[in-house]
PDB file of C-alpha atoms in Angstrom:
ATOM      1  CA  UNK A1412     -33.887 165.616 -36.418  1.00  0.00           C
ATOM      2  CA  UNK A1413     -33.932 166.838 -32.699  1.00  0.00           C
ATOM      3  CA  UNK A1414     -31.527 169.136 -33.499  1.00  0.00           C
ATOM      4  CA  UNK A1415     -33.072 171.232 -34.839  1.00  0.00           C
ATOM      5  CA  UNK A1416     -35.269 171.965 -31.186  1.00  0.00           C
ATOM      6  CA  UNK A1417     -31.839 173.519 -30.425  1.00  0.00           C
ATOM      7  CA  UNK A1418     -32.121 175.838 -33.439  1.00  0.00           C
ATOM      8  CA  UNK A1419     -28.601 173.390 -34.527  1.00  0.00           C
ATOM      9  CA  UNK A1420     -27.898 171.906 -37.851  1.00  0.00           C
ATOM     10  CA  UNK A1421     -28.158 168.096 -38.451  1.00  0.00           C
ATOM     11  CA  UNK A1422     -26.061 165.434 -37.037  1.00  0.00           C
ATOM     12  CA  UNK A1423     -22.553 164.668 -38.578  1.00  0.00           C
ATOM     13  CA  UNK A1424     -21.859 161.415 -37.979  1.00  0.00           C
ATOM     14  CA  UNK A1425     -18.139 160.533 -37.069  1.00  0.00           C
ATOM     15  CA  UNK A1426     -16.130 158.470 -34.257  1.00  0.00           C
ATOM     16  CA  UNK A1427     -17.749 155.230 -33.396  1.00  0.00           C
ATOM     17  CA  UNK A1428     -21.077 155.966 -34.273  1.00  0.00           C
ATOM     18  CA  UNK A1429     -19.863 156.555 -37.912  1.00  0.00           C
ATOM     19  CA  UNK A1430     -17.992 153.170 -37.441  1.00  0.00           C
ATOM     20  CA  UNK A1431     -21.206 151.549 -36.603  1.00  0.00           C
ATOM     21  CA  UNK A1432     -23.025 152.883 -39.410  1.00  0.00           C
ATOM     22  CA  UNK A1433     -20.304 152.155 -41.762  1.00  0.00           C
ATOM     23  CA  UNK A1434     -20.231 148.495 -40.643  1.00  0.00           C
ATOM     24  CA  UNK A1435     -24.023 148.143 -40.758  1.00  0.00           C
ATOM     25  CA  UNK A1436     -24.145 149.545 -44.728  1.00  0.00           C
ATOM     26  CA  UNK A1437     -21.005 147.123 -45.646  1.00  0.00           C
ATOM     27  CA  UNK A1438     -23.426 144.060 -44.419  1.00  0.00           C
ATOM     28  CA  UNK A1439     -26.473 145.538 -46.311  1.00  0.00           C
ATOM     29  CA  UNK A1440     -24.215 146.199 -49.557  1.00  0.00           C
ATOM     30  CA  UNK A1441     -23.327 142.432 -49.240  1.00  0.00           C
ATOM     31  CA  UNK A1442     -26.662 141.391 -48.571  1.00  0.00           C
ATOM     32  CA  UNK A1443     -28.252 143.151 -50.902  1.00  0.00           C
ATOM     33  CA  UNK A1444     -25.735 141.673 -53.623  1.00  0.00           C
ATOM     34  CA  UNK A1445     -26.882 138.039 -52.605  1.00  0.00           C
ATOM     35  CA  UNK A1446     -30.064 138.678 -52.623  1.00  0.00           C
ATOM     36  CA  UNK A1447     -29.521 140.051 -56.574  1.00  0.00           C
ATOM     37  CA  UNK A1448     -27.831 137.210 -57.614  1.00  0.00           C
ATOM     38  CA  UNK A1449     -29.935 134.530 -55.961  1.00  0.00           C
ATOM     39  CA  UNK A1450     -33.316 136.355 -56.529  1.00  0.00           C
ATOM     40  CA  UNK A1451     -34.143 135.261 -52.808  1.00  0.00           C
ATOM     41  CA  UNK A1452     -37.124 133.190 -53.578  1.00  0.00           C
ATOM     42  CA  UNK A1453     -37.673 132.143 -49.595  1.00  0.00           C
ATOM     43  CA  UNK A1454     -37.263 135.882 -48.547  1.00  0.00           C
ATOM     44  CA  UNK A1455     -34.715 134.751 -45.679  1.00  0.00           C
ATOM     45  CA  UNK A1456     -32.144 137.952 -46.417  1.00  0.00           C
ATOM     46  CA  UNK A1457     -34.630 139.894 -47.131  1.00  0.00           C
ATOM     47  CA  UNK A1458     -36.164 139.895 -43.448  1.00  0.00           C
ATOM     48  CA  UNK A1459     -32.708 139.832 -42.385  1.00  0.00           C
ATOM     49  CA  UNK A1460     -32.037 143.555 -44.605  1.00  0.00           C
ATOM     50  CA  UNK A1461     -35.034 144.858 -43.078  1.00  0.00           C
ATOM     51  CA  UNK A1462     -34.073 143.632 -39.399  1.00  0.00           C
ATOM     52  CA  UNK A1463     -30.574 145.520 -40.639  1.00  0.00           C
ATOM     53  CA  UNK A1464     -32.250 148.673 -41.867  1.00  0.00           C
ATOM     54  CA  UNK A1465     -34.010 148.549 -38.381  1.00  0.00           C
ATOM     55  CA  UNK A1466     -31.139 148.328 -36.497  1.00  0.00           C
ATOM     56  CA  UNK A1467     -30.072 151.961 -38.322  1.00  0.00           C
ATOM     57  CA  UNK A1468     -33.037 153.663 -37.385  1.00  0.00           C
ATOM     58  CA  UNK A1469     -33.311 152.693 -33.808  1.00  0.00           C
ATOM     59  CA  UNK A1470     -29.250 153.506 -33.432  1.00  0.00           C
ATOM     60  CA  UNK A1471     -30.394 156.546 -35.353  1.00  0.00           C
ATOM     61  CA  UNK A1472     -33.101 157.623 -32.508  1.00  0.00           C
ATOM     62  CA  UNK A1473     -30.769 156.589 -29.607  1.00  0.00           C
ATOM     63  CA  UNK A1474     -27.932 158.982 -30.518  1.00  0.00           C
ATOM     64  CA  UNK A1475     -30.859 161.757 -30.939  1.00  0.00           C
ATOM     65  CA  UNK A1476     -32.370 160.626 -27.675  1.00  0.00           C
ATOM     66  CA  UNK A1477     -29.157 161.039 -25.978  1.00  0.00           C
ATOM     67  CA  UNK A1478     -27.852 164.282 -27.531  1.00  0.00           C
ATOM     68  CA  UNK A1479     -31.630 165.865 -26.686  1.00  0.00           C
ATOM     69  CA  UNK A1480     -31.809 164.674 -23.152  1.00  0.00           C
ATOM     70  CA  UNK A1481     -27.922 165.487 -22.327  1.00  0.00           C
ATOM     71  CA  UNK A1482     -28.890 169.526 -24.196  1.00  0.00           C
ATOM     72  CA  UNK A1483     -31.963 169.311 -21.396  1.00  0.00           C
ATOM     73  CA  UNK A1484     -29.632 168.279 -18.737  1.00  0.00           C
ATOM     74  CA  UNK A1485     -27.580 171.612 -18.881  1.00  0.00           C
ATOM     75  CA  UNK A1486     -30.225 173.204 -18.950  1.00  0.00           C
ATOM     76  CA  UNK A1487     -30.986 172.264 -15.039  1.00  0.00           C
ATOM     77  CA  UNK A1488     -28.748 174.146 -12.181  1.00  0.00           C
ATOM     78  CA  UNK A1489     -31.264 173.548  -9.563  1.00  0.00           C
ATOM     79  CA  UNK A1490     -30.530 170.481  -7.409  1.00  0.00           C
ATOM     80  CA  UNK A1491     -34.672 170.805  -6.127  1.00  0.00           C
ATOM     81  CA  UNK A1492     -37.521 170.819  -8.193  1.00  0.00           C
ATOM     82  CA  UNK A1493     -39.226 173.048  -5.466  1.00  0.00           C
ATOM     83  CA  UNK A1494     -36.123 175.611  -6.636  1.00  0.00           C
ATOM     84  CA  UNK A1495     -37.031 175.243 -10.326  1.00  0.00           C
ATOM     85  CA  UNK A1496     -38.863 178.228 -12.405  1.00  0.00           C
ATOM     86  CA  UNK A1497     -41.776 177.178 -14.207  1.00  0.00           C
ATOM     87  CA  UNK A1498     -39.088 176.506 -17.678  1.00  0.00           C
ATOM     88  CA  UNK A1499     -36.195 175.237 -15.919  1.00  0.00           C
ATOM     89  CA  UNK A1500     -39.083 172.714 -14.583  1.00  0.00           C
ATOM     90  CA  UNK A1501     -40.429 172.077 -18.164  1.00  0.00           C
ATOM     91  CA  UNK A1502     -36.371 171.450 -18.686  1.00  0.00           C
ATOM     92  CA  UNK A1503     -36.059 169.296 -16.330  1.00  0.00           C
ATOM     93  CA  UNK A1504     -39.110 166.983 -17.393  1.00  0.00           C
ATOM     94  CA  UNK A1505     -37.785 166.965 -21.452  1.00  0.00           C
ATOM     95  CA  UNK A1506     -35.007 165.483 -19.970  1.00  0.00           C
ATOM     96  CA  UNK A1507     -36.443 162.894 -18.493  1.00  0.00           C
ATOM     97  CA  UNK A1508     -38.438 162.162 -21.270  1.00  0.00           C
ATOM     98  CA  UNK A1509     -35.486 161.513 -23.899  1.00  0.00           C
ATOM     99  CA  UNK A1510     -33.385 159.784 -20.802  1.00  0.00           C
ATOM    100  CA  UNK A1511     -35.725 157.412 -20.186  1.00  0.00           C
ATOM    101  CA  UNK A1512     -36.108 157.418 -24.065  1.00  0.00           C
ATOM    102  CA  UNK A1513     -32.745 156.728 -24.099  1.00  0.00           C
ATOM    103  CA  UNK A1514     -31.961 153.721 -21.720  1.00  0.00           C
ATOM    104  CA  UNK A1515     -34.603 151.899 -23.309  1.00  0.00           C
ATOM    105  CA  UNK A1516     -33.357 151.845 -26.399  1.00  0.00           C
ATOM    106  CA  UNK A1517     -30.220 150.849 -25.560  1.00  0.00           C
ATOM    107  CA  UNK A1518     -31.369 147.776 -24.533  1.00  0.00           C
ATOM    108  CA  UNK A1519     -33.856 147.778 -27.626  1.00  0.00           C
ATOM    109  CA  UNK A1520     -31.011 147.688 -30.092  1.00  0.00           C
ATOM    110  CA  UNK A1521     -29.024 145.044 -27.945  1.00  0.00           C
ATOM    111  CA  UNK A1522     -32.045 142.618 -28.104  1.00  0.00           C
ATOM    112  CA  UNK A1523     -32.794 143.226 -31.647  1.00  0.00           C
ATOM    113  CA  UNK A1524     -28.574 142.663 -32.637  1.00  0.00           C
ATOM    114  CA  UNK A1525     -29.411 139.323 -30.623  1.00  0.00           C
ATOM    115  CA  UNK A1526     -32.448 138.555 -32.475  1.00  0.00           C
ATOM    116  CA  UNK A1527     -30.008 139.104 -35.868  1.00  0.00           C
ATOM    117  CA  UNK A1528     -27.520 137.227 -34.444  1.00  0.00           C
ATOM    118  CA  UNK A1529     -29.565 134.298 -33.275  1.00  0.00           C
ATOM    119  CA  UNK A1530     -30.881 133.900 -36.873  1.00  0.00           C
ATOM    120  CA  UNK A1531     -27.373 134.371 -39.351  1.00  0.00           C
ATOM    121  CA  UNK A1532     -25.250 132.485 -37.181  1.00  0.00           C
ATOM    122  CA  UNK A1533     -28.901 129.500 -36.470  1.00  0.00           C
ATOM    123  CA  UNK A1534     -27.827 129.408 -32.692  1.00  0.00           C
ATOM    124  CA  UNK A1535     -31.662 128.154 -31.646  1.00  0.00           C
ATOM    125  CA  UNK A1536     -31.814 130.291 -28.899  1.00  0.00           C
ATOM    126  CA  UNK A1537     -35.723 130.229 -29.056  1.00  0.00           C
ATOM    127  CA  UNK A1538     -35.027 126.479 -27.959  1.00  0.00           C
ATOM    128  CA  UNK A1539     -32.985 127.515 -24.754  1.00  0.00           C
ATOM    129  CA  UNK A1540     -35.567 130.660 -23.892  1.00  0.00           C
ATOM    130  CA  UNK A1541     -38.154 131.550 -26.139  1.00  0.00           C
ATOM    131  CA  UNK A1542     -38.548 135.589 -25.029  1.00  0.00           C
ATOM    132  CA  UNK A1543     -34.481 135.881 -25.121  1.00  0.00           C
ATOM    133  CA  UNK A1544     -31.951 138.835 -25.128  1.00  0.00           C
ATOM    134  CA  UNK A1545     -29.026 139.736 -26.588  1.00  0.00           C
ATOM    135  CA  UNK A1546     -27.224 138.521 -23.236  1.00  0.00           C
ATOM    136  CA  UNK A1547     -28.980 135.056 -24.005  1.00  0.00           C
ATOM    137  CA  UNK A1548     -27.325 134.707 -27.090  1.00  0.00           C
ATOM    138  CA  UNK A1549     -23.950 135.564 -25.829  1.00  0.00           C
ATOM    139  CA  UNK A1550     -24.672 132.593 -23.439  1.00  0.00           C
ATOM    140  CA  UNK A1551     -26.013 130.135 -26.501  1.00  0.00           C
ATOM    141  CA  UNK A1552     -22.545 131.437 -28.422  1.00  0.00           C
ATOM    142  CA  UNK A1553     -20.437 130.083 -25.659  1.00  0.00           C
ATOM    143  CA  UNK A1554     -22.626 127.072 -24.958  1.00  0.00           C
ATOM    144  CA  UNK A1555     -22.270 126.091 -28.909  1.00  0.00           C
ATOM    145  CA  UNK A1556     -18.492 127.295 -29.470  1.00  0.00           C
ATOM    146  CA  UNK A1557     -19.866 129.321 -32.183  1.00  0.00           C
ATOM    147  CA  UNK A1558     -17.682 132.589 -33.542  1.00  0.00           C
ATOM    148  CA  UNK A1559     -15.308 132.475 -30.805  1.00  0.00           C
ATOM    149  CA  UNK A1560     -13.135 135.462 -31.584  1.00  0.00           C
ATOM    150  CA  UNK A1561     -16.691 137.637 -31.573  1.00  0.00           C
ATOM    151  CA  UNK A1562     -17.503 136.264 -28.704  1.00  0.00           C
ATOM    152  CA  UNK A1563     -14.785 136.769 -27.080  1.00  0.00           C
ATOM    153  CA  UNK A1564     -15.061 140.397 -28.169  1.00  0.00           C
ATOM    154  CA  UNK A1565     -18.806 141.183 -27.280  1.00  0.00           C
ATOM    155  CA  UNK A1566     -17.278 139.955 -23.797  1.00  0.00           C
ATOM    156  CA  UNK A1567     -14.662 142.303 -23.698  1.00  0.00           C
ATOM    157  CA  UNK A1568     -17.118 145.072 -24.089  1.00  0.00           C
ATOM    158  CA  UNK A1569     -20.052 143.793 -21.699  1.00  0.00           C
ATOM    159  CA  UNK A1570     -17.190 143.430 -19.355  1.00  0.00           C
ATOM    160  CA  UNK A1571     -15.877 146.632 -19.245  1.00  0.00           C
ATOM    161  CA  UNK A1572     -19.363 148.721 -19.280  1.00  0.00           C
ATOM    162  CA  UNK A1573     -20.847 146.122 -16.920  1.00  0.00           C
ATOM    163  CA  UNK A1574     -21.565 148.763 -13.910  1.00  0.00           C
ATOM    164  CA  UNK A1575     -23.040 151.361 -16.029  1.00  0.00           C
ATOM    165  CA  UNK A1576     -24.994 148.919 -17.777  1.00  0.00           C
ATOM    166  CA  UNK A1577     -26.139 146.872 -14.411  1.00  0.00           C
ATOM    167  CA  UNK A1578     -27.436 150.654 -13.182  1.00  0.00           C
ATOM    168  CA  UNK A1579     -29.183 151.460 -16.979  1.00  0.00           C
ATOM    169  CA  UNK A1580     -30.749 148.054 -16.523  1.00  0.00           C
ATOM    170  CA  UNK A1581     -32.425 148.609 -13.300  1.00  0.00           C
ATOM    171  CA  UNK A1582     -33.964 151.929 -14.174  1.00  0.00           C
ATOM    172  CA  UNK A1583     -35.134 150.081 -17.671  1.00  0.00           C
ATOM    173  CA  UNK A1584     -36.409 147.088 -14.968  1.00  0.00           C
ATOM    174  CA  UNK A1585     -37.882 149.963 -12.532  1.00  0.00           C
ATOM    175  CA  UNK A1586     -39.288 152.024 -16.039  1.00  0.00           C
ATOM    176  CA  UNK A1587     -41.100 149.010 -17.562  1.00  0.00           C
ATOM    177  CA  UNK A1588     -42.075 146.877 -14.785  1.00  0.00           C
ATOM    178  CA  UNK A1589     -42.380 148.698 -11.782  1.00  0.00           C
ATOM    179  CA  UNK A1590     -42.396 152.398 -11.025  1.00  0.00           C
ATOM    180  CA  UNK A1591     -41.332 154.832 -12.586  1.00  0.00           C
ATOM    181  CA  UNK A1592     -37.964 156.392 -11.388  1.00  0.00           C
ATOM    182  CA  UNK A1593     -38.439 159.650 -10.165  1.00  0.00           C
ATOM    183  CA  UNK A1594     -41.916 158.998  -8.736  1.00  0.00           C
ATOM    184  CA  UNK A1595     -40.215 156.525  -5.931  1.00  0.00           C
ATOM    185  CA  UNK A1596     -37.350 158.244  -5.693  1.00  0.00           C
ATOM    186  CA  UNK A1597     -39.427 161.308  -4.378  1.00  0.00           C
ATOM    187  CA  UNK A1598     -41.963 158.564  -2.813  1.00  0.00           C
ATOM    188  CA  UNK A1599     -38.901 157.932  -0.762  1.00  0.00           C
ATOM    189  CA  UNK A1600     -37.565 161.142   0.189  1.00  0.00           C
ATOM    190  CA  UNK A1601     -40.875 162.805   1.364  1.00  0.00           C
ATOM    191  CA  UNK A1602     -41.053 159.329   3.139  1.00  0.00           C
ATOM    192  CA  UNK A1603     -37.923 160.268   5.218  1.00  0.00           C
ATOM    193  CA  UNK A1604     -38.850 163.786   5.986  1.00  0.00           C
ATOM    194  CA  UNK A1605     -42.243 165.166   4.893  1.00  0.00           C
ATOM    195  CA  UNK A1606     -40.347 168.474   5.530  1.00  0.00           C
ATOM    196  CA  UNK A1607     -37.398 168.250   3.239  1.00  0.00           C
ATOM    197  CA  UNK A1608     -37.422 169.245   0.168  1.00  0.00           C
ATOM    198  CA  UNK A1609     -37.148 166.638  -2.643  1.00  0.00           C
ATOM    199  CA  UNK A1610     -33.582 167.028  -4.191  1.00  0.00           C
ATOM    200  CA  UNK A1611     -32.725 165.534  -7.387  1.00  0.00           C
ATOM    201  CA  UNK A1612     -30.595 162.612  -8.546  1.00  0.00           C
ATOM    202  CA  UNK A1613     -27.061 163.506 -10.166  1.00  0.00           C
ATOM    203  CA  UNK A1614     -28.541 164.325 -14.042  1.00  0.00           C
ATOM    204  CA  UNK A1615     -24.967 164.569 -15.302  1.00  0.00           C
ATOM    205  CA  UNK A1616     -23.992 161.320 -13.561  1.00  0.00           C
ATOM    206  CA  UNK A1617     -26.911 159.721 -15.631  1.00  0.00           C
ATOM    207  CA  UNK A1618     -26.070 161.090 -18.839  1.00  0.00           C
ATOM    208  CA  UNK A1619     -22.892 159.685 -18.178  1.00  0.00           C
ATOM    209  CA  UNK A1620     -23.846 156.435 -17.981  1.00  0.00           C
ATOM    210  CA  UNK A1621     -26.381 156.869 -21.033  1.00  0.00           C
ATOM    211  CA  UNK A1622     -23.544 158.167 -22.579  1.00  0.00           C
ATOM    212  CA  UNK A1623     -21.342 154.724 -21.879  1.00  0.00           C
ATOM    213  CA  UNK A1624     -24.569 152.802 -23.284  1.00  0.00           C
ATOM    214  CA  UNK A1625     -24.724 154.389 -26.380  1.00  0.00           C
ATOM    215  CA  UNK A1626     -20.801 153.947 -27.049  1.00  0.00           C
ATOM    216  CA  UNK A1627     -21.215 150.588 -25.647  1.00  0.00           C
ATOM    217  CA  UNK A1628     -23.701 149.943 -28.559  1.00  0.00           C
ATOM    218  CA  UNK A1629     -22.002 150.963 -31.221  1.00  0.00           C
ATOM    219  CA  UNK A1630     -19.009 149.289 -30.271  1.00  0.00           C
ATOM    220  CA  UNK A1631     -21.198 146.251 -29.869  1.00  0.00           C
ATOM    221  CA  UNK A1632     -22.273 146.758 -33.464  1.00  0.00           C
ATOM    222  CA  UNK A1633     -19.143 147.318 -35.273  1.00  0.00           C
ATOM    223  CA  UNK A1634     -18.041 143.945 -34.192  1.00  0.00           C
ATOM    224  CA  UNK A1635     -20.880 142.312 -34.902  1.00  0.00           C
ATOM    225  CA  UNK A1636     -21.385 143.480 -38.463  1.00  0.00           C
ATOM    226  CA  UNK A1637     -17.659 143.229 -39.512  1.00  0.00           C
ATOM    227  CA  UNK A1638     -17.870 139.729 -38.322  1.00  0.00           C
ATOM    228  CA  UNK A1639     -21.299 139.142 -40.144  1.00  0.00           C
ATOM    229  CA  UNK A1640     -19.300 141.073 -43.408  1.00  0.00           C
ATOM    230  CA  UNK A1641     -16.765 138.429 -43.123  1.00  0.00           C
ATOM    231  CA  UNK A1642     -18.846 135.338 -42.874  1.00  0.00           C
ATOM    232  CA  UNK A1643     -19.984 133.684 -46.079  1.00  0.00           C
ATOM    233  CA  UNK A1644     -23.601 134.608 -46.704  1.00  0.00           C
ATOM    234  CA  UNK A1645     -25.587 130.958 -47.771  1.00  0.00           C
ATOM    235  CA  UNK A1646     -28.889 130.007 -48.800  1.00  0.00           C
ATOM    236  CA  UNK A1647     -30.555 130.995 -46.037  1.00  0.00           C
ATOM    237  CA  UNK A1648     -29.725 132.573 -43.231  1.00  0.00           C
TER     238      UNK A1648
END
């Protein structure tokens, strides 16, 4: 869809966001067949297809909100906003938007695969901490020994994006509960020098690490969902 501000044609999925899609409509297909069969008459799988169905979407607008706010980024060859042209400014601030966009969705999607998870696989987690995250649940999975081998994996991959994750979390912290990002970062450089002139922080280093998020997600996914695929669906979730 935001594409198309780029005058480019649609997305064509492939690599591991194709995966992650893929995996995602196996688990529907199989959900969707249980449901058939057992007519669902509590609605259980059917709040966990539309939790499923969510979980597309949102992955849908993160890969949009990254691809928009990297196109943006490039856009910017000014390291000082006092250097900018009125468009390169406008540039500037539409990448911002769809960055911030993006590292909250990241962690939107996470919490949301932990709400899934925390239901199919009846961890209780809501009994532990009842506002929990997807990091919660990977805590409850140890704590219980349940799915070890997926566990085991969604470790492997928290482990090895865990510093641009730790620095994607704090500007989702500093974004929702606090200030937001480049208000104190210029807060604190005028604060230094009311002379200087405010420079900007390295765009392309944060696209980067938006970059690692969204891989780390769909990564995340695909092993969720082909464990979920593999697990026999009961009565109730």
């Amino acid at each position: 869809m935001l594409r198309m501000l780029f005058g480019e044609a649609p997305r064509i999925d492939e690599g591991e966001l194709k995966d992650a899609w893929v995996s995602m409509d196996q688990y529907l297909s199989l959900v969707r067949q249980y449901m058939a069969k057992s007519g669902d008459p509590d609605h259980d799988w059917r709040k966990v297809e539309i939790w499923a169905v969510g979980l597309q979407t949102s992955l849908d607008e993160l890969e949009q909100s990254v691809y928009a706010s990297g196109r943006f980024a490039d856009r910017v060859t000014k390291h000082y906003q006092a250097e900018m042209s009125d468009i390169e400014l406008d540039d500037y601030y539409r990448h911002v938007y769809f960055y911030k966009n993006g590292f909250i969705r990241v962690f939107s999607i996470l919490d949301k695969l932990g709400t899934l998870l925390n239901e199919v696989l009846s961890l209780h987690t809501q009994k532990v901490k009842q506002h929990f995250s997807f990091f919660t649940v990977l805590r409850q999975m140890s704590y219980l020994h349940t799915a070890p081998v997926l566990l085991e994996q969604l470790s492997g991959i928290k482990e090895t994006y865990k510093e641009e994750m730790q620095r994607l979390r704090k500007r989702r912290n500093m974004e929702i509960h606090h200030m937001n990002t480049e208000m104190q970062d210029d807060l604190w450089q005028r604060h230094r020098s009311l002379n200087d002139k405010v420079e900007l922080e390295d765009i392309q280093a944060n696209m980067r690490d938006l970059q690692k998020g969204l891989t780390m997600v769909c990564q995340t996914i695909v092993y969720i969902f082909e464990h979920l695929c593999q697990v026999k669906i009961r009565s109730k979730p």
